[in-house]
XYZ file of C-alpha atoms in Angstrom:
700
model
C 1.926 4.649 -41.186
C 4.560 1.900 -40.819
C 3.657 -1.255 -42.679
C 5.359 -3.618 -40.229
C 7.127 -3.684 -36.904
C 10.546 -3.137 -38.462
C 9.509 0.395 -39.508
C 8.832 1.661 -35.989
C 10.127 5.177 -35.289
C 12.703 5.573 -32.519
C 11.565 6.348 -28.981
C 12.747 9.953 -29.238
C 10.516 10.632 -32.255
C 7.499 9.012 -30.622
C 8.049 10.980 -27.405
C 8.287 14.260 -29.305
C 5.054 13.475 -31.164
C 3.306 12.583 -27.912
C 4.445 15.692 -26.027
C 3.496 17.939 -28.951
C 0.055 16.376 -29.311
C -0.602 16.715 -25.611
C 0.433 20.372 -25.604
C 3.319 19.802 -23.234
C 6.975 20.757 -23.149
C 9.649 18.121 -23.638
C 12.087 18.124 -20.723
C 15.655 16.746 -20.637
C 14.867 14.466 -17.696
C 11.879 13.023 -19.529
C 13.948 12.269 -22.647
C 16.726 10.750 -20.551
C 14.258 8.518 -18.714
C 12.536 7.368 -21.923
C 15.895 6.407 -23.411
C 16.875 4.547 -20.243
C 13.598 2.603 -20.222
C 14.141 1.687 -23.886
C 17.700 0.523 -23.133
C 16.556 -1.541 -20.138
C 13.907 -3.294 -22.215
C 16.370 -4.036 -25.004
C 19.115 -5.276 -22.656
C 16.637 -7.083 -20.352
C 18.186 -5.382 -17.343
C 16.155 -4.069 -14.410
C 16.054 -0.294 -14.015
C 15.259 2.017 -11.087
C 14.499 5.615 -12.090
C 13.950 8.513 -9.735
C 12.008 11.203 -11.587
C 10.943 14.281 -9.659
C 7.508 15.861 -9.853
C 7.054 17.683 -13.139
C 9.380 15.412 -15.106
C 6.550 13.816 -17.052
C 7.543 10.303 -16.053
C 4.270 8.697 -17.147
C 4.977 9.560 -20.794
C 8.649 8.706 -20.288
C 7.815 5.080 -19.538
C 4.583 4.722 -21.534
C 6.120 5.673 -24.881
C 8.938 3.064 -24.843
C 6.520 0.542 -23.323
C 4.002 0.995 -26.149
C 6.766 0.843 -28.736
C 7.972 -2.451 -27.243
C 4.433 -3.851 -27.258
C 4.021 -2.879 -30.917
C 7.372 -4.408 -31.830
C 7.125 -7.645 -29.822
C 3.386 -8.265 -29.844
C 3.508 -8.788 -26.060
C 1.673 -6.675 -23.510
C 3.471 -4.421 -21.059
C 2.090 -4.320 -17.518
C 2.048 -1.003 -15.656
C 1.496 -1.348 -11.911
C 0.553 1.516 -9.611
C -0.037 1.789 -5.872
C -3.021 4.134 -5.931
C -6.417 4.210 -7.601
C -5.813 7.892 -8.403
C -2.835 7.117 -10.644
C -4.645 4.170 -12.263
C -7.502 6.475 -13.192
C -5.125 9.163 -14.424
C -3.431 6.639 -16.720
C -6.595 4.999 -18.042
C -8.901 8.010 -18.198
C -6.446 10.697 -19.308
C -2.868 9.768 -20.233
C -3.370 6.590 -22.256
C -6.341 7.724 -24.392
C -4.537 10.923 -25.365
C -1.290 9.054 -25.977
C -3.049 6.459 -28.139
C -4.510 9.252 -30.286
C -1.095 10.899 -30.600
C 0.743 7.735 -31.673
C -1.950 6.110 -33.825
C -0.482 7.257 -37.134
C 3.072 6.306 -36.205
C 2.490 2.686 -35.183
C 1.107 -0.380 -36.993
C -2.135 -0.016 -35.035
C -3.705 2.306 -32.522
C -2.330 1.367 -29.092
C -4.846 -0.537 -26.993
C -4.963 -0.392 -23.210
C -6.991 -1.939 -20.415
C -7.273 -1.838 -16.646
C -7.304 -5.083 -14.680
C -8.135 -5.419 -11.000
C -8.460 -8.310 -8.606
C -11.480 -10.579 -9.081
C -12.958 -9.288 -5.840
C -13.517 -5.911 -7.543
C -15.962 -7.333 -10.105
C -19.585 -8.367 -9.673
C -19.993 -12.166 -9.717
C -23.042 -13.006 -11.848
C -23.196 -16.558 -10.512
C -23.178 -15.505 -6.865
C -25.866 -12.930 -7.566
C -28.057 -15.392 -9.499
C -27.579 -18.268 -7.059
C -28.443 -16.117 -4.061
C -25.748 -17.727 -1.936
C -26.226 -17.220 1.823
C -24.507 -14.250 3.390
C -21.275 -14.932 5.240
C -21.894 -12.368 7.986
C -23.942 -13.026 11.095
C -26.319 -10.058 11.115
C -27.001 -10.525 14.828
C -23.526 -9.161 15.508
C -24.366 -5.817 13.922
C -26.304 -2.765 14.987
C -29.792 -2.843 13.364
C -29.166 0.583 11.835
C -26.018 -0.720 10.150
C -27.899 -3.748 8.855
C -30.530 -1.404 7.395
C -27.819 0.742 5.760
C -26.246 -2.395 4.302
C -29.642 -3.433 2.955
C -29.973 -0.139 1.121
C -26.523 -0.605 -0.365
C -27.433 -4.116 -1.471
C -30.487 -2.719 -3.244
C -28.340 -0.127 -5.016
C -25.932 -2.847 -6.159
C -28.805 -4.925 -7.519
C -30.182 -1.955 -9.467
C -26.722 -1.064 -10.806
C -26.112 -4.687 -11.815
C -28.879 -4.497 -14.401
C -27.108 -1.728 -16.325
C -23.366 -2.116 -15.788
C -21.186 -3.198 -18.691
C -18.024 -3.805 -16.669
C -19.237 -5.003 -13.257
C -16.482 -2.851 -11.716
C -17.256 -1.841 -8.140
C -15.679 1.585 -8.659
C -18.572 2.510 -10.964
C -20.934 2.663 -7.986
C -21.159 6.262 -6.754
C -21.443 6.804 -3.872
C -19.513 3.687 -2.938
C -20.767 0.713 -0.944
C -19.367 -1.027 2.116
C -17.239 -4.159 1.971
C -19.969 -5.992 3.857
C -22.531 -5.235 1.157
C -20.150 -5.887 -1.750
C -19.051 -9.292 -0.390
C -22.539 -10.597 -1.091
C -21.970 -10.105 -4.826
C -18.283 -10.916 -5.297
C -15.804 -13.753 -4.905
C -12.055 -13.967 -4.535
C -9.878 -15.739 -7.067
C -9.684 -18.758 -4.767
C -13.466 -18.890 -4.370
C -14.160 -18.668 -8.093
C -15.406 -21.833 -9.804
C -13.567 -20.947 -12.986
C -14.996 -19.898 -16.322
C -15.321 -23.486 -17.596
C -17.365 -24.755 -14.638
C -19.394 -21.648 -13.817
C -22.843 -21.308 -15.435
C -22.128 -17.578 -15.845
C -18.580 -18.104 -17.084
C -19.307 -16.861 -20.598
C -20.608 -13.540 -19.236
C -18.238 -13.214 -16.246
C -17.177 -9.605 -15.735
C -13.772 -10.596 -14.364
C -13.131 -12.902 -17.333
C -14.254 -10.202 -19.758
C -11.795 -7.802 -18.118
C -9.066 -10.415 -18.545
C -9.990 -10.832 -22.211
C -9.720 -7.091 -22.762
C -6.374 -7.095 -20.998
C -5.190 -9.998 -23.132
C -5.758 -7.962 -26.283
C -4.155 -4.778 -24.958
C -0.711 -3.322 -25.500
C -0.648 -1.802 -22.020
C -2.366 -3.382 -19.006
C -2.752 -1.121 -15.972
C -3.024 -2.917 -12.636
C -2.039 -2.430 -9.004
C 0.837 -3.652 -6.862
C -1.374 -6.113 -4.996
C -2.575 -7.878 -8.145
C 0.952 -7.809 -9.554
C 2.134 -9.597 -6.413
C -0.680 -12.149 -6.592
C 0.125 -12.867 -10.232
C 3.783 -13.377 -9.354
C 3.243 -15.455 -6.198
C 0.311 -17.710 -7.083
C 0.325 -20.863 -9.154
C -2.411 -19.533 -11.448
C -1.926 -16.651 -13.917
C -3.904 -13.487 -13.290
C -2.306 -11.099 -15.775
C -1.855 -11.772 -19.494
C 1.510 -12.991 -20.783
C 4.102 -10.223 -20.473
C 7.853 -9.793 -20.360
C 8.077 -6.172 -19.198
C 6.650 -4.609 -16.026
C 6.716 -0.927 -15.102
C 6.224 -0.361 -11.381
C 5.175 3.239 -10.792
C 5.049 4.530 -7.214
C 7.704 1.879 -6.607
C 8.508 3.261 -3.160
C 5.299 1.538 -1.997
C 5.979 -1.849 -3.597
C 7.389 -3.575 -0.505
C 4.548 -2.475 1.772
C 1.859 -3.486 -0.748
C 3.430 -6.898 -1.344
C 3.805 -7.409 2.400
C 0.078 -6.726 2.823
C -0.761 -9.344 0.191
C 1.292 -12.060 1.881
C 0.246 -11.229 5.459
C -1.968 -13.900 7.005
C -4.507 -13.330 9.768
C -6.348 -15.510 12.231
C -9.145 -14.460 14.571
C -12.512 -15.464 15.896
C -14.034 -13.942 12.745
C -11.965 -15.938 10.247
C -12.675 -19.163 12.122
C -16.404 -18.407 12.446
C -16.626 -17.677 8.720
C -15.095 -21.063 7.952
C -17.502 -22.753 10.381
C -20.546 -21.101 8.809
C -19.482 -22.056 5.292
C -18.524 -25.629 6.149
C -21.369 -26.222 8.589
C -23.914 -26.288 5.749
C -22.093 -29.138 4.042
C -20.627 -31.478 6.695
C -21.726 -33.235 9.883
C -22.471 -30.818 12.691
C -20.086 -32.529 15.099
C -17.093 -31.933 12.856
C -17.982 -28.268 12.386
C -18.565 -27.908 16.148
C -15.000 -29.022 16.777
C -13.703 -26.072 14.735
C -16.197 -23.757 16.433
C -14.889 -24.812 19.856
C -11.286 -24.278 18.755
C -12.253 -20.808 17.548
C -13.833 -20.040 20.922
C -10.626 -21.137 22.657
C -8.679 -18.797 20.366
C -11.072 -15.942 21.128
C -10.717 -16.434 24.889
C -6.932 -16.567 24.668
C -6.551 -13.480 22.483
C -9.062 -11.473 24.541
C -6.735 -11.422 27.569
C -3.409 -11.206 25.721
C -1.540 -7.905 25.373
C -1.114 -6.732 21.790
C 2.295 -6.748 20.158
C 4.954 -9.011 18.745
C 5.116 -12.672 19.765
C 8.816 -13.397 20.230
C 8.501 -16.899 21.671
C 5.565 -19.277 21.395
C 3.858 -19.876 24.740
C 2.448 -23.337 25.286
C -1.137 -22.114 25.521
C -0.976 -20.339 22.169
C 0.839 -23.225 20.503
C -1.773 -25.714 21.663
C -4.644 -23.465 20.564
C -3.162 -22.906 17.110
C -2.691 -26.635 16.734
C -6.321 -27.240 17.749
C -7.537 -24.716 15.172
C -5.302 -26.193 12.474
C -6.353 -29.780 13.150
C -10.061 -28.946 13.433
C -9.906 -27.077 10.099
C -8.194 -30.082 8.514
C -10.935 -32.370 9.830
C -13.534 -30.146 8.159
C -11.568 -30.170 4.898
C -11.440 -33.955 5.010
C -15.166 -34.169 5.764
C -15.944 -32.116 2.648
C -14.500 -34.873 0.492
C -12.891 -34.522 -2.951
C -12.531 -30.952 -4.153
C -13.999 -31.661 -7.583
C -17.104 -33.331 -6.167
C -20.429 -31.913 -7.444
C -18.705 -30.401 -10.465
C -21.968 -30.853 -12.383
C -23.945 -29.015 -9.697
C -22.730 -25.399 -9.961
C -24.681 -24.055 -6.988
C -23.405 -26.722 -4.606
C -19.964 -26.506 -6.179
C -19.891 -22.783 -5.417
C -20.783 -23.382 -1.769
C -18.103 -26.072 -1.490
C -15.463 -23.894 -3.124
C -16.241 -21.072 -0.684
C -16.003 -23.494 2.240
C -12.677 -24.919 1.042
C -11.293 -21.399 0.625
C -12.179 -20.323 4.169
C -10.977 -23.588 5.707
C -7.710 -23.546 3.753
C -7.032 -20.020 4.976
C -7.601 -20.985 8.611
C -5.581 -24.193 8.366
C -2.672 -22.736 6.401
C -2.413 -19.577 8.504
C -2.392 -21.529 11.775
C 0.310 -23.833 10.394
C 2.287 -20.852 9.114
C 2.189 -19.239 12.560
C 3.439 -22.415 14.173
C 6.176 -22.773 11.567
C 7.350 -19.252 12.347
C 8.682 -20.569 15.652
C 10.602 -23.480 14.160
C 10.037 -27.117 13.151
C 9.177 -28.289 16.675
C 6.377 -25.755 17.006
C 5.167 -26.498 13.503
C 4.827 -30.200 14.234
C 3.753 -30.151 17.864
C 2.058 -26.776 18.102
C 3.483 -26.102 21.546
C 6.279 -24.141 23.142
C 7.660 -22.973 26.456
C 6.424 -19.895 28.236
C 9.112 -17.256 28.555
C 9.597 -14.328 30.844
C 9.844 -10.834 29.349
C 13.427 -9.663 29.859
C 13.404 -6.672 27.505
C 15.675 -3.828 28.609
C 13.419 -0.873 29.554
C 16.244 1.589 28.884
C 16.197 0.755 25.169
C 12.833 2.325 24.329
C 12.873 1.366 20.635
C 13.462 -2.314 21.399
C 11.850 -2.743 24.804
C 8.511 -1.213 23.808
C 8.039 -3.852 21.149
C 9.190 -6.602 23.490
C 6.987 -5.556 26.407
C 4.056 -5.442 23.994
C 4.555 -9.077 23.010
C 1.476 -11.250 22.717
C 0.778 -14.160 25.086
C 3.979 -15.223 26.771
C 5.910 -12.149 25.588
C 9.557 -13.095 25.168
C 12.979 -11.571 25.207
C 13.809 -8.865 22.738
C 17.224 -10.278 22.044
C 20.603 -10.501 23.676
C 22.787 -13.531 23.826
C 23.933 -15.916 21.136
C 20.751 -18.016 21.215
C 18.493 -15.029 20.580
C 20.719 -13.748 17.775
C 20.797 -17.182 16.169
C 17.012 -17.408 16.341
C 16.665 -14.018 14.651
C 19.023 -15.003 11.851
C 17.003 -18.088 10.960
C 13.458 -16.905 11.594
C 11.674 -16.075 8.335
C 8.405 -14.606 9.637
C 7.055 -12.584 12.512
C 3.793 -13.128 14.402
C 1.983 -10.402 16.298
C -1.353 -9.667 17.942
C -3.438 -6.619 17.046
C -5.946 -5.480 19.640
C -9.627 -5.482 18.771
C -11.452 -2.315 17.795
C -15.221 -2.015 17.657
C -16.613 -5.063 15.848
C -13.124 -6.222 14.846
C -11.885 -8.835 17.335
C -8.244 -9.243 18.433
C -6.363 -10.662 15.443
C -3.155 -12.650 15.114
C -1.109 -11.769 12.032
C 1.916 -13.327 10.398
C 4.143 -11.712 7.771
C 7.598 -12.275 6.264
C 10.533 -10.432 7.771
C 11.505 -9.648 4.182
C 9.770 -9.909 0.829
C 12.993 -9.323 -1.103
C 13.494 -13.012 -1.801
C 9.937 -13.382 -3.082
C 10.285 -10.364 -5.349
C 13.630 -11.547 -6.665
C 12.383 -15.039 -7.482
C 8.816 -14.342 -8.521
C 8.670 -10.818 -9.938
C 12.155 -10.061 -11.223
C 13.061 -13.602 -12.206
C 11.820 -13.940 -15.780
C 10.787 -10.425 -16.811
C 12.333 -6.982 -17.152
C 11.172 -4.604 -14.421
C 11.341 -0.805 -14.477
C 10.782 0.760 -11.059
C 10.080 4.470 -10.853
C 8.967 7.116 -8.380
C 9.756 10.654 -7.338
C 11.374 9.111 -4.246
C 13.791 6.210 -4.664
C 17.296 7.521 -3.921
C 17.443 7.614 -0.114
C 20.497 9.227 1.387
C 21.582 9.864 -2.185
C 21.602 6.168 -3.099
C 19.232 3.518 -4.440
C 20.842 0.847 -2.248
C 18.301 0.976 0.610
C 15.344 0.169 -1.626
C 17.220 -2.202 -3.947
C 18.010 -4.385 -0.925
C 14.347 -4.415 0.058
C 13.446 -5.436 -3.512
C 15.949 -8.303 -3.403
C 18.041 -6.968 -6.296
C 21.751 -7.748 -6.345
C 24.654 -5.722 -7.673
C 24.996 -6.126 -11.415
C 21.340 -7.050 -11.954
C 20.016 -3.509 -12.133
C 20.846 0.088 -12.994
C 19.877 3.178 -11.015
C 19.207 6.559 -12.597
C 18.136 9.910 -11.139
C 16.884 12.173 -13.936
C 16.345 15.042 -11.523
C 13.493 17.509 -11.480
C 12.578 20.502 -13.664
C 12.070 22.534 -10.478
C 14.811 24.891 -9.286
C 14.572 23.754 -5.669
C 17.161 26.128 -4.124
C 15.400 29.150 -5.652
C 11.836 27.946 -5.242
C 11.830 26.382 -1.789
C 13.272 26.674 1.708
C 13.896 23.770 4.064
C 13.624 25.102 7.600
C 14.634 22.959 10.579
C 13.563 24.401 13.929
C 16.707 23.578 15.911
C 15.669 25.904 18.759
C 12.752 23.633 19.660
C 13.043 20.729 22.128
C 13.155 17.188 20.809
C 9.680 15.689 20.455
C 8.631 13.518 23.367
C 6.037 10.841 23.998
C 3.528 13.076 25.758
C 1.795 14.553 22.746
C 2.555 17.782 20.913
C 4.794 20.126 22.990
C 3.408 23.607 23.621
C 6.475 25.113 21.959
C 5.536 23.256 18.757
C 2.022 24.682 18.830
C 3.453 28.195 19.243
C 5.851 27.639 16.326
C 3.067 26.337 14.062
C 0.886 29.333 14.922
C 3.652 31.811 14.049
C 4.410 30.094 10.755
C 0.743 29.946 9.698
C 0.218 33.607 10.585
C 3.231 34.542 8.448
C 1.930 32.419 5.566
C -1.636 33.763 5.806
C -2.993 30.200 5.993
C -1.934 28.200 2.890
C -0.548 25.420 5.110
C -0.490 21.648 4.881
C 0.336 20.173 8.288
C 1.728 16.634 8.176
C 1.733 14.911 11.545
C 3.204 11.620 12.651
C -0.004 10.614 14.447
C -3.677 11.462 14.284
C -3.556 12.361 17.967
C -0.979 15.075 17.239
C -2.956 16.355 14.234
C -6.143 16.654 16.282
C -4.344 18.254 19.233
C -2.813 20.890 16.963
C -6.162 21.524 15.291
C -8.006 22.027 18.575
C -5.329 24.300 20.018
C -4.937 26.461 16.916
C -8.601 26.877 16.042
C -8.825 29.008 19.178
C -5.764 31.089 18.276
C -5.945 31.611 14.514
C -8.433 33.417 12.302
C -7.880 31.182 9.258
C -10.079 28.162 8.432
C -8.450 24.979 9.759
C -9.480 21.545 8.473
C -8.452 18.248 10.044
C -8.400 14.809 8.503
C -11.500 12.972 9.651
C -13.756 16.039 9.494
C -14.888 14.835 6.049
C -13.649 12.491 3.335
C -10.008 13.127 2.500
C -10.810 13.990 -1.122
C -13.408 16.562 -0.039
C -11.019 18.113 2.489
C -8.280 18.433 -0.128
C -10.789 20.045 -2.504
C -11.776 22.602 0.161
C -8.129 23.262 0.971
C -7.206 23.820 -2.677
C -10.167 26.124 -3.240
C -9.375 28.664 -0.518
C -5.811 30.011 -0.082
C -6.536 31.061 3.500
C -7.368 27.501 4.554
C -5.050 25.076 6.382
C -5.299 21.287 6.329
C -3.859 19.025 9.040
C -3.615 15.268 8.805
C -1.505 12.152 8.884
C -0.200 9.359 6.661
C -2.454 9.527 3.578
C -1.793 13.273 3.259
C 1.973 12.729 3.248
C 1.683 11.058 -0.146
C -1.760 11.823 -1.540
C -2.009 15.610 -1.889
C -1.427 17.403 -5.201
C -2.287 21.092 -4.765
C -0.362 23.370 -7.138
C -0.713 27.131 -6.887
C -1.075 29.681 -4.063
C -3.221 27.491 -1.802
C -0.117 25.624 -0.612
C 2.870 27.728 0.413
C 3.896 26.042 3.649
C 4.329 22.368 4.525
C 4.811 21.701 8.250
C 6.161 18.343 9.451
C 5.919 17.897 13.209
C 8.561 15.192 13.669
C 10.738 12.709 11.813
C 8.275 9.934 10.863
C 10.055 6.913 12.287
C 7.938 3.749 12.688
C 6.283 3.467 16.070
C 8.583 1.696 18.575
C 5.831 -0.858 19.142
C 5.264 -1.529 15.426
C 5.673 -5.320 15.479
C 6.794 -5.850 11.898
C 9.181 -2.889 11.709
C 10.755 -3.698 15.075
C 11.161 -7.368 14.138
C 12.752 -6.470 10.804
C 15.070 -4.019 12.524
C 16.166 -6.614 15.049
C 16.634 -9.223 12.322
C 18.956 -6.937 10.356
C 20.976 -6.278 13.515
C 21.200 -10.013 14.244
C 22.655 -10.628 10.789
C 25.358 -8.006 11.290
C 23.680 -4.965 9.710
C 22.512 -1.642 11.080
C 18.876 -2.344 11.833
C 18.008 1.243 12.664
C 19.352 2.627 9.385
C 18.034 -0.248 7.236
C 14.484 -0.117 8.594
C 13.592 2.896 10.755
C 15.720 5.515 8.995
C 14.757 4.212 5.542
C 11.067 4.370 6.463
C 11.492 7.917 7.781
C 13.480 9.052 4.733
C 10.782 7.820 2.357
C 7.991 9.611 4.178
C 10.013 12.795 4.672
C 10.793 12.946 0.961
C 7.174 12.285 0.064
C 5.966 14.926 2.518
C 8.442 17.543 1.317
C 7.390 16.722 -2.238
C 3.928 18.172 -1.558
C 5.350 21.727 -1.746
C 6.374 22.208 -5.393
C 3.768 20.796 -7.754
C 4.032 23.255 -10.660
C 6.735 25.447 -12.191
C 5.350 28.587 -10.503
C 5.135 27.206 -6.974
C 7.242 28.602 -4.135
C 7.261 28.026 -0.425
C 8.697 26.521 2.739
C 9.004 23.030 4.173
C 9.261 23.449 7.944
C 10.409 20.472 10.020
C 9.897 21.118 13.717
C 11.999 18.160 14.868
C 15.550 19.468 15.573
C 17.021 15.978 15.144
C 16.874 16.481 11.371
C 19.838 18.852 11.781
C 21.558 17.468 14.885
C 21.273 13.662 15.016
C 23.988 11.344 13.713
C 21.603 10.049 11.034
C 20.549 13.536 9.891
C 22.849 13.459 6.852
C 21.084 10.380 5.481
C 17.679 11.990 5.913
C 18.714 15.371 4.520
C 20.275 13.738 1.456
C 16.919 12.046 0.794
C 15.145 15.409 0.465
C 14.968 17.779 -2.519
C 17.873 20.273 -2.581
C 15.994 23.199 -1.045
C 17.869 26.194 0.377
C 18.315 25.378 4.058
C 18.067 27.482 7.194
C 17.514 27.122 10.931
C 16.606 30.803 11.445
C 12.886 31.205 12.244
C 12.933 34.958 11.574
C 14.203 34.476 8.018
C 11.510 31.899 7.338
C 8.682 34.052 8.651
C 9.921 37.007 6.597
C 10.083 34.838 3.469
C 6.532 33.603 4.052
C 5.235 37.145 4.502
C 6.854 38.211 1.236
C 5.334 35.230 -0.591
C 1.910 36.001 0.858
C 2.129 39.666 -0.081
C 3.177 38.841 -3.632
C 0.487 36.246 -4.329
């Protein structure tokens, strides 16, 4: 064993030892990636690595990361987008890797998982018995009873848990039940002030992370650590972002603000216990005005601020500020933990309401931000431009022009955020949201600024280039290196990409009958074994209903059961088919004969009425770029590549990716999309594809 850090073996030797110990096979792409990660860490240059399925990319970045941690004494943070990959790293990859490298490093590598504070049981909140935030009268009595049973299970589990991690509770519990036992980082009193600070589960998790060589977290917590004034993660100088194709969307979710009757009512309930009733009533009345306004407004993007909305936002903002003022100094009652906890919770809810209302006003310029008012505008969106006019016609109160003219273009260039209204569903009321048009600047300044970042995924090079995603990340030329280490799979020999050019272009009126016929013929040729990826749940359900009457194979549809259970059923029976939407495009790993055919119904462009995507597209166009290619085509390329990647999951897999949308072969942007996909053998001949599927079925 090396006696000091200067004796550390090279990355290549450590990787060989790890692969041998784990019973794997070292692959050229894996070695190339590990060397590139080592070089990036040493040169302090950002690196983007595309590593196809089967490369062994987890080991390729973990080995140089652990070596760096052993050499520098600093932790390396590994961020993932999904719980599944976090669990794979912590429960399987890292323990086995630590065993394999223990004799080659100064100490056995240590690792820890760290989640947001909301994921851990709060001992103080549980002991203090703080009042519930929800108004039970709003809920169905049966749901209240179900929540009560979950609360009881949490209380029983709390007596035995050593980590306080919500994911330990099986089966899981609802957010409503869990909120009664957890706090956010902003609501937390802090370890020094909290009576339970010494035994705090979240603090204990942070302590474990502080002593680890590798800290596994998620993109959301990584973003919070980078954006907030307070540190969440331990000191680190290297970050590995796995599943990096999802980084922008996850960061956008973190920095998206929302305002509704519910958020205002929560603030009123929390503050109303601590301030004069009249002051709290003022915020309650402003919330009721907001509810009435949003109830009659059409959902969609708010392009210009109507006077009624501006005035209401200003009322909400000012009433929240009055409540904040009435609460007094923030450090008041610091020697009374129970009251301090109630006050901290009230401040948190009020700050969110106040700051979000102000942020929405600011999105429309300084005048709106100060006065909270604006002029009503007539919707002048061009109905012939479906991609632009749909978003414009769906604008929230007051609507507004979709663009056109120097004034509109100038406004788009300077606007930093977009505001939109989401319609209510069930118990969820209509909700105003605000999000940045781009998070690239935030990532550049906050995440990439003072640390080395390695970004990796099976899908990063879109259209054959990393440029689309590097722009979204805010990286500039010369600050980063891109590398595609390829895939161990022989795509041209193992897979066929079939584009059904004989079919009509998809329309807006659901799934065409010709598509249903094509799907039926393909599934019959494949003998089941089909994963159907649809651009909408409506299309997935329509196909399921139509084909269950025509086919003899079992056909599952997302929503019939939990997604994990459906995937398990699908993998266990080769004759079974599984249809679904977005989560299946990226979340299915079924090697072997159960998956021979992947069907994609249409190119997965964002919905024309998606407020954030349409605003970003228009903003790019206003600044002189190609908004469609930068936003819509990039989004579609990512999902297409992820969907096609479901086919080959092991070295023995073979099959067909069938795209029913003829635009993939005929549209002017088809080259960009095709160059984003694995290099399968391509055909547009349906007879050849059906014959190939029959041969595969007969030989399996």
